[in-house]
Amino acid sequence: MYVAVKGGEQAIDNAHRLLAKKRRGDTALPELSVSQIRQQLPLAVARVMAEGSLFDEELAALAIKQAAGDLLEAIFLLRAYRTTLPRFGHSVPLETAQMRPTRRISATFKDLPGGQLLGPTFDYSHRLLDFSLLAEGEHPGPESDPEATLAACPRVLDLLAAEGLMKPERGDDRAVPDITREPLEFPSDRAQRLQALARGDEGFLLALGYSTQRGYGR
C-alpha cells in the first residue's frame, strides 16, 4: 500500500475496477473457477498454502484467483486472512518414517535404504514445451495409474546419525514459540529458525540451499 500517493477514494475504486477487469480477461471465454485452480494448479496451491501458513486448498485457490495468478500477492492474502482466525489447538509432529512417500530422492546416498522414487517430476521433461496441451478438450492421461508409492521408509537423518555424521537434537519442555503471533527476536532459537525456513520464499530457500551446498553460506 502506497500511503504517500494522493488520489482519493475515487482513484482507489477505479484501480479496483481495473484490477477486476484485468483478472477476468476476455469475457467471451469461460471464467476460471476456484475448483479448476485447486485441481489443475496443485503446485501453485501448495506453495501458497506453505508460505501463507494455512492449510486450506480452497482458500489458497481463491487467493490465487483474486491475485490474478500473482503467487506472492496470493500468499499475502492468505497470511492476512490467517491472522483473523482463532487458535483452537496445536498440531503434533508427524512420524515421517511411517509415511508413504510419492517422491523420494537423495543426493547423499547412491543406493538409498528403502529405495528412491521419482514420482511426479519435471526433472526428465527436458524443459520442452508440450504443444499437445494447446488442443481443446480433455488431454488423454495414462490408461492406468502407475504405482507411485513406497512402503514406509527410514529417515535419512537417522541413518546419518547412526554413523555419527549428524548430531541429534535434544528436546526440552520449553514452550515452542510461534513466529506468526510473536515478533521474531534475535538470536532466534532452533524452532524459530525452522518456522522461518518453512514459511520462506521458495526462490530464496533455493538460493540459500545452493549457496550452503557450495560453501558460500558458511
XYZ file of C-alpha atoms in Angstrom:
218
model
C 0.000 0.000 0.000
C 1.426 3.337 -1.062
C 0.390 5.697 1.745
C 2.162 8.715 0.219
C 0.223 8.618 -3.061
C -2.558 11.182 -3.452
C -5.694 10.472 -5.431
C -8.528 9.848 -3.048
C -11.245 7.250 -2.746
C -12.348 7.549 -6.387
C -8.879 6.684 -7.665
C -8.743 3.622 -5.387
C -12.180 2.456 -6.557
C -11.114 2.859 -10.187
C -7.938 0.866 -9.514
C -10.040 -1.956 -8.028
C -12.335 -1.988 -11.064
C -9.376 -2.077 -13.443
C -7.894 -4.968 -11.491
C -11.182 -6.884 -11.634
C -11.353 -6.322 -15.401
C -7.770 -7.442 -15.883
C -8.382 -10.517 -13.741
C -11.492 -11.522 -15.701
C -9.856 -11.196 -19.119
C -11.839 -11.910 -22.281
C -15.487 -12.297 -21.288
C -16.052 -14.466 -24.370
C -14.084 -17.201 -22.601
C -15.354 -19.206 -19.605
C -14.292 -17.813 -16.259
C -11.636 -19.790 -14.412
C -13.230 -21.376 -11.360
C -11.685 -21.887 -7.932
C -12.182 -25.651 -8.262
C -10.241 -25.650 -11.547
C -7.338 -23.819 -9.914
C -7.448 -26.208 -6.966
C -7.408 -29.332 -9.129
C -5.261 -28.275 -12.096
C -2.690 -25.978 -10.466
C -1.775 -28.096 -7.421
C 1.815 -26.878 -7.163
C 0.753 -23.231 -7.072
C -1.892 -24.036 -4.460
C 0.642 -25.958 -2.370
C 3.134 -23.092 -2.460
C 0.547 -20.524 -1.396
C -0.564 -22.750 1.486
C 3.016 -23.396 2.619
C 4.199 -19.797 2.540
C 0.847 -18.487 3.750
C 0.964 -20.840 6.759
C -2.615 -22.008 6.269
C -3.590 -25.459 5.030
C -6.780 -24.902 3.059
C -6.743 -25.718 -0.646
C -9.965 -23.868 -1.419
C -8.824 -20.643 0.236
C -5.414 -20.891 -1.424
C -7.064 -21.354 -4.832
C -9.359 -18.400 -4.109
C -6.342 -16.246 -3.229
C -4.641 -17.229 -6.498
C -7.743 -16.268 -8.461
C -8.137 -12.975 -6.590
C -4.454 -12.176 -7.172
C -4.788 -12.933 -10.915
C -2.074 -15.578 -10.649
C 0.425 -13.475 -8.685
C 1.535 -16.071 -6.128
C 3.308 -13.547 -3.913
C 0.132 -11.475 -3.626
C -1.885 -14.658 -3.031
C 0.462 -15.586 -0.176
C -0.014 -12.156 1.401
C -3.796 -12.511 1.073
C -3.750 -15.881 2.816
C -1.437 -14.625 5.566
C -3.725 -11.652 6.192
C -6.759 -13.946 6.435
C -4.935 -16.314 8.762
C -4.433 -13.521 11.301
C -8.228 -13.286 11.726
C -8.598 -16.940 12.728
C -8.701 -18.120 16.355
C -6.108 -20.598 17.632
C -8.010 -23.642 18.901
C -5.286 -26.271 19.004
C -1.741 -27.329 18.188
C -0.534 -29.910 15.709
C 1.873 -32.649 16.712
C 4.997 -33.681 14.781
C 4.473 -36.322 12.132
C 6.275 -39.630 12.326
C 7.737 -39.292 8.833
C 9.274 -42.777 8.905
C 5.718 -44.156 8.799
C 4.618 -42.047 5.815
C 4.181 -43.460 2.316
C 6.106 -41.028 0.074
C 5.155 -40.306 -3.531
C 8.636 -38.883 -4.252
C 11.892 -39.786 -2.510
C 15.230 -38.647 -3.932
C 18.531 -38.388 -2.090
C 21.733 -36.648 -3.127
C 23.542 -38.262 -0.178
C 23.079 -41.959 -0.929
C 23.540 -43.574 -4.318
C 21.681 -46.647 -3.062
C 19.257 -45.126 -0.598
C 17.980 -47.620 2.001
C 14.280 -48.075 1.337
C 14.637 -47.155 -2.322
C 14.230 -44.000 -4.386
C 11.109 -42.875 -6.205
C 10.888 -40.254 -8.953
C 7.186 -39.580 -8.540
C 5.553 -36.692 -10.429
C 8.518 -34.597 -11.510
C 9.705 -32.257 -14.250
C 13.305 -33.461 -13.892
C 13.297 -35.516 -17.101
C 10.937 -33.440 -19.245
C 13.966 -31.772 -20.953
C 12.189 -28.418 -20.436
C 10.486 -28.730 -23.826
C 7.072 -27.212 -24.464
C 4.312 -29.804 -24.911
C 2.260 -28.327 -27.758
C -0.317 -31.102 -27.438
C -1.633 -29.204 -24.404
C -2.832 -26.459 -26.787
C -5.501 -28.800 -28.126
C -9.027 -28.144 -26.909
C -10.827 -30.777 -24.882
C -9.582 -33.352 -22.448
C -5.913 -34.260 -22.583
C -5.597 -38.066 -22.588
C -3.970 -39.354 -19.432
C -2.380 -42.731 -18.722
C -4.606 -45.749 -19.153
C -3.830 -46.856 -15.625
C -2.308 -45.115 -12.640
C 1.341 -46.118 -12.145
C 2.441 -47.322 -8.750
C 3.720 -44.108 -7.187
C 4.301 -45.049 -3.569
C 6.879 -46.823 -1.489
C 6.443 -48.687 1.726
C 7.343 -46.822 4.894
C 10.969 -45.707 4.592
C 13.598 -44.990 7.230
C 14.621 -41.381 7.716
C 17.920 -40.473 6.078
C 18.833 -38.301 9.077
C 18.538 -41.353 11.339
C 20.957 -43.231 9.074
C 23.445 -40.358 9.206
C 23.081 -40.093 12.984
C 23.768 -43.815 13.353
C 27.080 -43.283 11.549
C 27.964 -40.323 13.760
C 27.576 -37.800 10.934
C 24.579 -35.950 12.369
C 24.294 -34.536 15.872
C 20.910 -35.426 17.384
C 18.780 -32.558 18.638
C 17.707 -32.900 22.249
C 14.210 -31.735 23.042
C 13.183 -29.792 26.109
C 9.994 -28.778 27.870
C 10.051 -25.138 26.846
C 7.019 -23.743 25.034
C 7.515 -23.609 21.279
C 7.383 -20.002 20.004
C 5.052 -19.078 17.145
C 6.545 -16.553 14.723
C 3.106 -15.910 13.193
C 1.896 -14.453 16.502
C 5.063 -13.259 18.208
C 7.764 -10.964 16.770
C 10.926 -12.747 15.682
C 13.739 -11.890 18.058
C 17.475 -12.427 17.680
C 19.311 -14.511 18.477
C 16.496 -16.882 17.493
C 16.280 -20.461 18.687
C 16.034 -23.571 16.541
C 12.219 -23.663 16.491
C 12.013 -20.079 15.239
C 14.609 -20.687 12.541
C 12.799 -23.786 11.293
C 9.478 -21.939 11.212
C 11.022 -19.090 9.229
C 12.516 -21.548 6.736
C 9.214 -23.434 6.408
C 7.423 -20.187 5.530
C 10.232 -18.670 3.500
C 10.063 -17.648 -0.147
C 10.729 -20.602 -2.432
C 13.307 -18.786 -4.564
C 15.216 -17.521 -1.532
C 15.340 -21.001 0.004
C 16.615 -22.464 -3.264
C 19.385 -19.861 -3.433
C 20.202 -20.438 0.236
C 20.441 -24.186 -0.335
C 22.763 -23.812 -3.318
C 24.980 -21.290 -1.541
C 25.265 -23.547 1.501
C 25.916 -26.619 -0.643
C 28.723 -24.852 -2.480
C 30.260 -23.445 0.664
C 29.277 -19.792 0.251
C 26.797 -19.741 3.111
C 29.188 -20.646 5.924
